[in-house]
Coordinates of C-alpha atoms (C1' of nucleotides) in Angstrom, one line a residue:
Chain A
M1 CA 0.0 0.1 -0.2
L2 CA 1.1 3.4 -0.9
K3 CA 1.8 6.2 1.8
E4 CA -0.5 8.3 -0.3
E5 CA -3.3 5.9 0.1
R6 CA -2.8 5.7 3.7
Q7 CA -3.0 9.5 4.3
K8 CA -6.0 9.5 2.2
Y9 CA -7.6 7.2 4.2
I10 CA -6.7 9.0 7.4
L11 CA -7.8 12.2 6.2
D12 CA -11.1 10.7 4.7
Q13 CA -11.6 9.2 8.2
V14 CA -11.0 12.6 9.8
H15 CA -13.2 14.5 7.5
L16 CA -16.0 12.0 8.3
H17 CA -15.9 11.3 12.0
H18 CA -14.4 14.6 12.9
R19 CA -12.1 12.8 14.9
V20 CA -9.9 9.6 14.8
L21 CA -7.8 7.3 17.2
L22 CA -4.3 6.3 16.3
N23 CA -4.9 2.8 17.4
D24 CA -8.0 2.5 15.1
L25 CA -6.2 3.7 12.2
S26 CA -3.1 1.4 12.9
E27 CA -5.6 -1.6 13.0
S28 CA -7.8 -0.9 10.0
L29 CA -4.7 0.1 8.1
N30 CA -2.8 -3.1 9.1
V31 CA 0.4 -0.8 9.8
S32 CA 2.2 -0.2 13.2
I33 CA 1.2 2.7 15.3
D34 CA 4.4 4.5 14.5
T35 CA 3.8 4.7 10.9
V36 CA 0.3 6.1 11.5
R37 CA 1.8 8.4 13.9
R38 CA 4.3 9.5 11.5
D39 CA 1.5 9.8 8.8
V40 CA -0.6 12.1 11.2
K41 CA 2.5 14.1 12.1
E42 CA 3.3 15.0 8.4
L43 CA -0.5 15.8 7.7
D44 CA -0.5 17.9 10.7
S45 CA 2.6 19.9 9.6
E46 CA 0.8 20.2 6.2
K47 CA -2.1 21.6 8.0
K48 CA -4.5 19.1 6.6
L49 CA -5.7 18.0 10.1
K50 CA -5.0 19.0 13.7
K51 CA -3.0 16.1 15.6
V52 CA -4.0 15.6 19.2
H53 CA -2.9 13.5 22.1
G54 CA -4.2 9.8 21.1
G55 CA -5.3 10.8 17.6
A56 CA -6.7 13.6 15.2
T57 CA -9.1 15.9 14.5
S58 CA -10.5 18.0 11.6
F59 CA -10.1 21.6 11.9
G60 CA -13.9 22.2 12.2
F61 CA -14.2 20.4 15.2
M62 CA -11.4 20.8 17.6
T63 CA -12.8 23.6 19.3
F64 CA -15.4 21.9 21.6
T65 CA -16.7 25.0 23.4
K66 CA -20.4 24.4 24.4
D67 CA -20.9 28.3 24.7
D68 CA -20.6 28.2 21.0
G69 CA -24.4 27.8 19.7
N70 CA -23.2 26.2 16.5
I71 CA -20.9 23.7 17.8
Y72 CA -23.6 22.7 20.3
L73 CA -26.2 22.3 17.7
K74 CA -24.0 20.2 15.6
S75 CA -23.2 17.7 18.4
K76 CA -27.0 17.5 19.0
K77 CA -27.3 16.7 15.5
I78 CA -24.7 14.3 15.4
S79 CA -26.6 12.2 18.3
I80 CA -29.9 12.5 16.1
A81 CA -27.7 11.1 13.2
E82 CA -26.4 8.1 15.3
K83 CA -29.7 7.1 16.3
T84 CA -30.9 7.3 12.8
V85 CA -28.0 5.4 11.5
S86 CA -29.2 2.6 13.9
L87 CA -32.4 2.3 12.2
L88 CA -30.9 1.4 8.8
T89 CA -30.5 -2.4 7.7
D90 CA -28.7 -3.8 4.8
G91 CA -30.4 -3.8 1.6
Q92 CA -33.0 -1.0 2.3
V93 CA -34.0 1.3 -0.4
I94 CA -34.5 4.9 1.4
L95 CA -35.2 8.4 0.7
M96 CA -33.2 11.4 2.1
S97 CA -34.1 14.9 2.2
G98 CA -31.5 17.8 2.8
G99 CA -30.5 19.8 5.7
T100 CA -27.5 19.6 8.0
T101 CA -28.8 16.9 10.2
N102 CA -29.4 14.5 7.1
M103 CA -25.8 15.4 6.3
E104 CA -24.5 14.2 9.4
V105 CA -26.6 11.0 8.9
A106 CA -25.0 10.6 5.4
K107 CA -21.5 10.8 6.9
L108 CA -22.2 8.3 9.5
I109 CA -23.6 5.6 7.7
P110 CA -21.4 2.4 8.2
K111 CA -18.9 1.8 5.3
K112 CA -20.1 -2.0 5.2
L113 CA -23.8 -1.0 5.0
V114 CA -25.3 -1.7 1.5
L115 CA -28.1 0.9 0.9
T116 CA -29.8 2.6 -2.1
V117 CA -30.5 6.1 -1.5
F118 CA -32.6 8.6 -3.5
T119 CA -32.2 12.3 -2.7
P120 CA -32.8 15.8 -4.2
S121 CA -30.0 17.1 -2.4
L122 CA -26.8 18.1 -3.6
H123 CA -25.1 18.0 -0.4
V124 CA -26.6 14.8 0.9
A125 CA -25.9 13.0 -2.6
M126 CA -22.2 14.2 -2.3
A127 CA -21.8 13.1 1.3
L128 CA -23.3 9.5 0.2
L129 CA -21.0 9.1 -2.7
D130 CA -18.2 8.5 -0.1
H131 CA -19.7 5.2 0.6
E132 CA -18.8 2.4 -1.8
N133 CA -21.6 0.3 -0.6
V134 CA -24.2 3.0 -1.1
E135 CA -26.0 3.5 -4.6
V136 CA -27.1 7.2 -4.8
I137 CA -29.6 8.4 -7.0
F138 CA -30.4 11.8 -7.7
L139 CA -33.7 13.2 -8.1
G140 CA -33.1 15.7 -10.7
G141 CA -34.9 19.1 -11.3
K142 CA -34.5 22.8 -10.9
L143 CA -32.1 23.7 -7.9
L144 CA -32.7 26.0 -5.3
H145 CA -29.7 28.4 -4.9
D146 CA -29.6 28.6 -1.5
A147 CA -30.6 25.0 -0.2
K148 CA -28.9 23.1 -3.1
F149 CA -32.0 21.1 -3.2
A150 CA -33.8 20.0 -6.3
V151 CA -37.6 20.9 -6.7
G152 CA -40.5 21.1 -9.1
G153 CA -42.7 18.7 -11.0
T154 CA -39.5 16.6 -12.3
V155 CA -38.7 15.5 -8.8
V156 CA -42.6 14.9 -7.7
N157 CA -43.0 12.9 -10.7
A158 CA -40.0 10.6 -10.3
L159 CA -40.9 10.2 -6.6
S160 CA -44.6 9.1 -7.6
Q161 CA -43.1 6.0 -9.3
L162 CA -41.2 4.8 -6.3
R163 CA -42.3 2.6 -3.3
V164 CA -39.4 2.6 -0.9
D165 CA -38.7 1.4 2.7
M166 CA -38.3 4.7 4.4
C167 CA -38.0 8.1 4.0
I168 CA -36.0 10.3 6.5
L169 CA -37.0 14.1 6.6
G170 CA -34.8 16.6 8.4
T171 CA -34.8 20.2 9.1
G172 CA -38.5 20.9 9.8
Y173 CA -40.4 22.6 12.4
L174 CA -42.7 20.0 14.5
D175 CA -45.7 20.6 16.7
A176 CA -48.3 17.8 17.7
E177 CA -51.3 20.1 16.8
F178 CA -50.1 21.4 13.2
G179 CA -47.9 18.7 12.4
L180 CA -44.7 19.2 10.2
T181 CA -44.3 22.6 8.9
E182 CA -41.8 24.5 6.7
F183 CA -41.6 28.0 5.1
D184 CA -40.9 26.8 1.4
W185 CA -43.6 26.1 -0.6
E186 CA -41.8 24.2 -3.3
V187 CA -39.9 22.2 -0.7
I188 CA -43.4 21.1 0.8
Q189 CA -44.3 19.5 -2.5
V190 CA -41.1 17.5 -2.8
K191 CA -41.3 16.3 0.8
Q192 CA -45.3 15.5 0.5
A193 CA -44.1 13.3 -2.5
M194 CA -41.4 11.7 -0.5
I195 CA -43.7 10.8 2.3
R196 CA -46.1 9.2 -0.2
A197 CA -43.6 7.2 -1.8
A198 CA -42.3 5.7 1.4
K199 CA -43.8 2.9 3.7
K200 CA -42.4 4.8 6.7
T201 CA -41.8 8.4 7.4
V202 CA -38.8 9.1 9.9
I203 CA -38.4 12.8 11.1
L204 CA -35.3 14.1 12.5
T205 CA -35.8 17.3 14.7
V206 CA -33.4 19.0 17.2
S207 CA -35.5 19.7 20.4
D208 CA -35.3 23.7 19.6
K209 CA -37.5 23.1 16.5
L210 CA -40.4 21.2 18.5
H211 CA -43.3 23.0 19.1
S212 CA -42.9 25.6 16.6
V213 CA -45.1 26.2 13.5
Q214 CA -44.2 27.7 10.1
K215 CA -46.4 29.0 7.2
Y216 CA -46.8 25.8 5.3
K217 CA -47.8 22.4 6.3
T218 CA -46.0 19.1 4.9
C219 CA -48.0 16.7 6.7
D220 CA -50.0 15.7 10.1
M221 CA -48.5 13.9 12.9
T222 CA -50.3 11.1 11.8
A223 CA -48.2 10.4 8.8
V224 CA -45.3 10.4 11.1
H225 CA -44.0 6.6 12.0
T226 CA -40.6 7.5 13.7
L227 CA -39.4 10.9 15.6
V228 CA -35.9 11.1 16.1
T229 CA -34.4 13.9 18.3
E230 CA -31.2 14.3 20.6
L231 CA -33.4 13.8 23.8
D232 CA -34.0 10.8 25.6
P233 CA -37.5 9.2 24.5
S234 CA -38.8 9.6 28.0
D235 CA -38.1 13.4 28.1
P236 CA -41.1 15.4 29.1
L237 CA -40.5 17.7 26.1
L238 CA -41.9 15.0 23.8
D239 CA -45.0 14.3 26.0
S240 CA -47.4 16.0 23.5
F241 CA -46.4 13.5 20.8
R242 CA -47.2 10.4 23.0
P243 CA -51.0 10.4 21.9
F244 CA -50.1 9.6 18.4
D245 CA -49.1 6.0 17.0
L246 CA -45.4 6.7 16.4
V247 CA -41.9 5.6 17.6
L248 CA -40.0 8.0 19.8
V249 CA -36.0 7.4 19.6
Chain B
M1 CA 6.2 -3.4 -27.3
L2 CA 6.7 0.3 -28.0
K3 CA 7.5 2.9 -25.3
E4 CA 4.6 4.9 -26.2
E5 CA 2.2 1.8 -25.8
R6 CA 3.7 1.2 -22.2
Q7 CA 3.1 4.9 -21.4
K8 CA -0.4 5.1 -22.6
Y9 CA -1.1 2.0 -20.6
I10 CA 0.6 3.4 -17.5
L11 CA -1.6 6.6 -17.8
D12 CA -4.8 4.4 -18.5
Q13 CA -3.9 2.6 -15.3
V14 CA -3.6 5.8 -13.3
H15 CA -6.8 7.4 -14.6
L16 CA -8.8 4.2 -14.0
H17 CA -7.5 3.3 -10.5
H18 CA -6.4 6.6 -9.2
R19 CA -3.0 5.1 -8.0
V20 CA -0.6 2.3 -9.3
L21 CA 2.2 0.3 -8.0
L22 CA 5.4 0.1 -9.9
N23 CA 5.7 -3.6 -9.3
D24 CA 2.4 -4.3 -10.8
L25 CA 3.2 -2.3 -13.8
S26 CA 6.5 -4.0 -14.4
E27 CA 4.7 -7.5 -14.1
S28 CA 1.9 -6.9 -16.4
L29 CA 3.9 -5.1 -19.0
N30 CA 6.6 -7.7 -18.6
V31 CA 9.5 -5.3 -18.4
S32 CA 12.1 -4.6 -15.9
I33 CA 11.1 -2.2 -12.8
D34 CA 13.9 0.1 -14.2
T35 CA 12.1 0.6 -17.4
V36 CA 8.8 1.1 -15.4
R37 CA 10.4 3.5 -13.2
R38 CA 11.9 5.6 -16.2
D39 CA 8.7 5.8 -17.9
V40 CA 6.7 7.1 -14.7
K41 CA 9.3 9.5 -14.1
E42 CA 8.9 10.9 -17.8
L43 CA 5.2 11.0 -17.3
D44 CA 5.6 12.8 -14.1
S45 CA 8.0 15.3 -15.7
E46 CA 5.5 15.8 -18.4
K47 CA 3.0 16.4 -15.6
K48 CA 0.8 13.5 -16.7
L49 CA 0.6 11.7 -13.3
K50 CA 2.3 12.0 -9.9
K51 CA 5.1 9.9 -9.2
V52 CA 5.3 8.8 -5.4
H53 CA 7.6 6.2 -3.5
G54 CA 6.5 3.0 -4.8
G55 CA 4.1 3.9 -7.5
A56 CA 2.4 6.7 -8.9
T57 CA -1.0 8.4 -8.2
S58 CA -3.3 10.6 -10.5
F59 CA -3.3 14.3 -9.8
G60 CA -6.2 15.3 -7.6
F61 CA -6.1 11.9 -5.9
M62 CA -5.6 13.8 -2.5
T63 CA -8.4 16.3 -3.7
F64 CA -10.8 16.5 -0.6
T65 CA -9.3 19.7 0.8
K66 CA -7.5 22.0 -1.5
D67 CA -6.4 21.7 -5.0
D68 CA -3.5 19.3 -5.1
G69 CA -4.3 19.0 -9.0
N70 CA -1.4 20.2 -11.0
I71 CA -0.9 23.9 -11.8
Y72 CA 0.2 23.6 -15.1
L73 CA -2.8 21.9 -16.1
K74 CA -5.1 24.1 -14.2
S75 CA -3.7 27.2 -16.0
K76 CA -4.4 25.6 -19.3
K77 CA -7.9 24.9 -18.2
I78 CA -8.4 28.2 -16.9
S79 CA -7.3 29.8 -20.2
I80 CA -9.9 27.4 -22.0
A81 CA -12.4 28.3 -19.6
E82 CA -12.1 32.0 -20.5
K83 CA -12.4 31.3 -24.2
T84 CA -15.5 29.2 -23.6
V85 CA -17.5 31.6 -21.4
S86 CA -16.8 34.3 -24.1
L87 CA -18.8 32.1 -26.2
L88 CA -21.8 32.5 -24.0
T89 CA -24.7 34.9 -24.4
D90 CA -27.6 36.3 -22.4
G91 CA -30.7 34.0 -22.1
Q92 CA -29.1 30.9 -23.6
V93 CA -30.1 27.5 -22.4
I94 CA -27.1 25.2 -22.4
L95 CA -25.9 21.7 -21.3
M96 CA -22.8 21.1 -19.4
S97 CA -20.9 17.8 -18.8
G98 CA -18.4 17.2 -15.9
G99 CA -14.8 17.3 -15.4
T100 CA -12.5 19.8 -14.0
T101 CA -12.2 22.1 -17.1
N102 CA -16.1 22.7 -17.0
M103 CA -15.6 23.2 -13.5
E104 CA -13.6 26.2 -14.3
V105 CA -16.1 27.5 -16.9
A106 CA -18.7 27.2 -14.1
K107 CA -16.6 29.3 -11.8
L108 CA -15.9 31.9 -14.5
I109 CA -19.2 32.7 -15.7
P110 CA -19.9 36.3 -15.1
K111 CA -22.4 37.0 -12.3
K112 CA -24.4 39.3 -14.5
L113 CA -25.0 36.6 -17.2
V114 CA -28.5 35.1 -17.3
L115 CA -28.5 31.4 -18.3
T116 CA -30.3 28.1 -17.9
V117 CA -27.9 25.2 -17.6
F118 CA -28.8 21.5 -17.3
T119 CA -26.0 19.4 -16.1
P120 CA -25.6 15.6 -14.7
S121 CA -22.6 16.7 -12.9
L122 CA -22.4 17.2 -9.0
H123 CA -19.6 19.5 -9.1
V124 CA -20.8 21.8 -11.9
A125 CA -24.0 22.0 -10.3
M126 CA -22.7 23.0 -6.9
A127 CA -20.1 25.7 -8.7
L128 CA -23.1 27.1 -10.9
L129 CA -25.5 27.7 -8.0
D130 CA -23.0 30.3 -6.8
H131 CA -24.2 32.7 -9.7
E132 CA -27.6 34.1 -8.9
N133 CA -28.7 34.6 -12.5
V134 CA -28.1 31.0 -13.5
E135 CA -31.0 28.7 -13.3
V136 CA -29.5 25.2 -12.7
I137 CA -31.3 22.1 -13.5
F138 CA -30.0 19.0 -12.6
L139 CA -30.4 15.8 -14.7
G140 CA -31.1 13.2 -12.1
G141 CA -30.1 9.6 -12.3
K142 CA -27.6 7.0 -10.8
L143 CA -24.5 8.8 -9.7
L144 CA -21.1 7.4 -10.4
H145 CA -19.0 7.3 -7.1
D146 CA -15.7 8.6 -8.5
A147 CA -16.9 11.0 -11.2
K148 CA -19.6 12.5 -9.2
F149 CA -21.6 12.3 -12.5
A150 CA -25.2 10.8 -13.1
V151 CA -25.8 8.5 -15.6
G152 CA -28.4 5.8 -16.8
G153 CA -31.9 5.7 -18.7
T154 CA -33.2 8.6 -16.5
V155 CA -30.6 11.0 -17.7
V156 CA -30.6 9.9 -21.2
N157 CA -34.5 10.1 -21.3
A158 CA -34.9 13.6 -19.9
L159 CA -32.1 14.8 -22.5
S160 CA -34.5 13.1 -25.3
Q161 CA -36.9 15.9 -24.3
L162 CA -34.8 18.9 -24.6
R163 CA -33.7 21.1 -27.4
V164 CA -30.9 23.4 -26.2
D165 CA -28.9 26.3 -27.8
M166 CA -25.5 24.5 -27.0
C167 CA -23.8 21.7 -25.1
I168 CA -20.3 22.1 -23.8
L169 CA -18.5 18.9 -23.4
G170 CA -15.1 18.6 -21.0
T171 CA -12.5 15.9 -20.3
G172 CA -12.5 13.9 -23.7
Y173 CA -9.9 12.4 -25.7
L174 CA -9.9 13.9 -29.1
D175 CA -8.5 12.8 -32.5
A176 CA -9.3 13.7 -36.0
E177 CA -9.6 10.3 -37.3
F178 CA -11.2 8.6 -34.3
G179 CA -13.3 11.6 -32.9
L180 CA -14.1 12.0 -29.3
T181 CA -13.4 9.0 -27.0
E182 CA -13.8 8.1 -23.4
F183 CA -13.1 5.3 -21.1
D184 CA -16.7 4.8 -19.5
W185 CA -19.2 3.4 -21.5
E186 CA -22.0 4.7 -19.2
V187 CA -20.6 8.2 -19.5
I188 CA -20.5 7.9 -23.4
Q189 CA -24.2 7.4 -23.5
V190 CA -25.1 10.5 -21.6
K191 CA -22.6 12.5 -23.8
Q192 CA -24.3 11.2 -26.9
A193 CA -27.9 12.2 -25.7
M194 CA -26.4 15.5 -24.7
I195 CA -25.1 16.1 -28.4
R196 CA -28.4 15.0 -29.7
A197 CA -30.0 17.4 -27.5
A198 CA -28.1 20.5 -28.3
K199 CA -27.9 22.6 -31.8
K200 CA -24.1 23.2 -31.2
T201 CA -21.5 21.2 -29.8
V202 CA -18.5 22.5 -28.1
I203 CA -15.4 20.4 -27.1
L204 CA -13.1 21.5 -24.5
T205 CA -9.9 19.8 -24.5
V206 CA -6.4 20.7 -23.1
S207 CA -3.6 19.9 -25.8
D208 CA -2.3 16.9 -24.0
K209 CA -5.5 15.0 -24.8
L210 CA -5.4 15.7 -28.6
H211 CA -4.4 12.9 -31.1
S212 CA -5.0 10.1 -28.2
V213 CA -7.6 7.4 -28.4
Q214 CA -9.6 5.7 -25.9
K215 CA -11.8 2.6 -25.9
Y216 CA -15.2 3.7 -26.6
K217 CA -16.3 6.5 -28.9
T218 CA -18.8 9.4 -28.2
C219 CA -19.0 10.9 -31.6
D220 CA -17.2 11.7 -34.9
M221 CA -15.4 15.0 -35.3
T222 CA -18.3 15.8 -37.9
A223 CA -20.6 16.3 -34.9
V224 CA -18.3 19.0 -33.4
H225 CA -19.1 22.7 -34.1
T226 CA -16.5 24.3 -31.8
L227 CA -13.2 23.1 -30.7
V228 CA -11.6 25.2 -27.6
T229 CA -8.1 24.4 -26.6
E230 CA -5.5 26.5 -24.9
L231 CA -3.6 26.6 -27.8
D232 CA -3.6 29.6 -30.5
P233 CA -6.3 28.6 -33.1
S234 CA -3.3 28.7 -36.0
D235 CA -1.2 26.3 -34.0
P236 CA 0.1 23.4 -36.0
L237 CA -0.9 21.0 -33.4
L238 CA -4.4 21.6 -34.5
D239 CA -3.8 21.1 -38.3
S240 CA -5.4 17.7 -38.6
F241 CA -8.7 19.1 -37.4
R242 CA -8.9 21.9 -40.0
P243 CA -10.5 19.9 -42.8
F244 CA -13.6 19.7 -40.5
D245 CA -16.5 22.2 -40.7
L246 CA -15.7 23.5 -37.3
V247 CA -14.6 26.7 -35.3
L248 CA -11.4 26.6 -33.5
V249 CA -11.0 28.9 -30.5
Chain C
dA1 C1' 23.5 -3.9 -47.4
dA2 C1' 26.6 -3.2 -44.0
dT3 C1' 28.2 0.1 -40.7
dA4 C1' 28.0 3.9 -37.5
dT5 C1' 25.1 6.3 -34.1
dT6 C1' 21.6 6.9 -31.2
dT7 C1' 18.3 5.2 -28.0
dT8 C1' 16.3 1.9 -24.9
dT9 C1' 16.8 -1.6 -21.8
dG10 C1' 18.5 -4.3 -17.8
dC11 C1' 21.7 -5.2 -14.4
dA12 C1' 24.7 -4.2 -10.5
dA13 C1' 26.6 -1.4 -6.4
dG14 C1' 25.7 2.2 -3.4
dT15 C1' 22.3 5.4 -1.4
dT16 C1' 18.2 6.9 0.6
dT17 C1' 13.4 6.4 2.3
dT18 C1' 10.2 3.6 4.8
dT19 C1' 9.0 0.9 8.6
dG20 C1' 8.8 -1.6 13.0
dC21 C1' 10.9 -2.3 17.1
dT22 C1' 13.4 -0.9 21.3
dG23 C1' 13.8 1.7 25.5
dT24 C1' 13.1 6.4 27.5
dT25 C1' 10.5 10.6 28.4
dT26 C1' 6.2 13.3 28.1
dT27 C1' 1.6 13.6 29.0
dT28 C1' -3.0 12.0 30.8
dG29 C1' -6.6 10.7 34.2
dT30 C1' -7.6 9.7 38.7
Chain D
dA1 C1' 1.5 11.7 43.1
dC2 C1' 1.3 7.6 40.4
dA3 C1' 0.1 4.3 36.8
dA4 C1' -1.2 4.0 32.3
dA5 C1' -1.1 5.5 27.8
dA6 C1' 0.9 8.0 24.3
dA7 C1' 4.7 10.4 22.0
dC8 C1' 9.7 10.6 21.1
dA9 C1' 14.4 9.2 19.5
dG10 C1' 17.5 5.8 17.9
dC11 C1' 18.4 1.8 15.4
dA12 C1' 18.4 -2.0 12.1
dA13 C1' 16.0 -4.4 8.1
dA14 C1' 13.7 -4.2 4.0
dA15 C1' 12.0 -1.9 0.1
dA16 C1' 12.5 1.5 -3.1
dC17 C1' 15.6 5.0 -5.5
dT18 C1' 19.8 6.5 -8.2
dT19 C1' 23.8 6.0 -10.8
dG20 C1' 26.9 4.2 -14.2
dC21 C1' 27.4 1.0 -17.6
dA22 C1' 27.1 -2.2 -21.2
dA23 C1' 24.4 -5.3 -24.1
dA24 C1' 20.6 -5.1 -27.2
dA25 C1' 17.4 -2.8 -30.3
dA26 C1' 16.1 0.9 -33.2
dT27 C1' 17.5 4.6 -36.4
dA28 C1' 20.4 6.9 -39.4
dT29 C1' 24.4 7.1 -42.8
dT30 C1' 27.4 5.6 -46.2

DNA sequence: AATATTTTTGCAAGTTTTTGCTGTTTTTGT
DNA sequence: ACAAAAACAGCAAAAACTTGCAAAAATATT
């Protein structure tokens, strides 16, 4: 194996998981810990990652200050993503919407897992393509400049011809009474089509977005099969959702 | 076996697998390791691949962070992109394939220019979305893991319903006799559909890729309306293309 | 056609790079 | 402060690289 391959693998792992242990690298690369150490040292001096005691981190993740709202939110999203990934099984065909939470899900999918994923999100598609065993099918259409998300008749039409195992929707506002709401009309159309095309609907939401209502409605709570938050399923914040026939994770 | 054949084989392997070991090459080519070493050294000095300890990699092998791609090729590509952008006019509807040259085109499009662009390339789509006045429509389909490019029936089908002003094809191998060739069969299908859907076909090629032939053929030279290279249009290297009814830029 | 010249190829000796191992020093968590 | 884990430094074996050289092949010359 070439040194360059090793270093690429290390950088991929760091970018994927934000942090990585030298021991794990040594094992999965089948080289001594010293070699890994030397590689990481080199990559660090090239400013491609940050070496820390026992491992390495990507530059975005090293500052773990809980005061910083963004980082805090990100770790919530990662914990949601971890729960979501555990819902996936080999051979499934799924739909994924866009948003940062779904991005984290895409990154955290195990390398071994065999999946077929349809998505209208450029970012999610890009992240999924890192996984050799995931077949990625992009739902083409007019792209929104800000969300990098395909919308319009083409997408809805393509979705109407699908019947997949599960659809994973991120970045929505959720309320027990009003259901799932958004502020972009075109996105709504696509998400509704996604829900129709899937046997099960999984909603990912950080607790901050619970009990808020936006302009347009995607669906009622009755259409939701699984609700994933960063909270413990028994958390009182989730009480208002318990009357519905859904799984809390 | 001729030296040219050997070097072509080496380049093909590098393009295909992104990395290659000198030992493997020596064995599959039935020449001594020294000969392979010299070949690779030569190709490296011509900036066609990157020699590393024990083997060679393609440029952009480590491309996840910054552009590790080679600077010589890049400046050629930028000059091609500049010429290409000057062919565009307000209100046009165009098709763009993938590849790094088309990426440069996408980046160089003036902010004021109003365009509608269809593309099956994730990277090009992403770059185009930076431009407020460009409407981007992604041609959805199964994505290739390495090229981040959509292929398959869906793409070809969508293209069959279009009639656009111009299609811009990058990253091909061009030869006066054999026309435009590639090494990926699925990509060929899409590019052929793109040519059929457009009134004019514009080919972008760095001079290194002139007069080379790959396994599969996209189209004859007769299908090409404009050929853009980094060379001066009067350069003798382009002589073999003059008999055809095309514009050299 | 025969000979001279240049290029290419393979080989061998010496050098550099890489890698894993040793023991020692530094850092970390309790 | 102390034990455990990690980092460091030096060393030796293996792999890869360099250089010079001579045989072989290709090309040019007479």
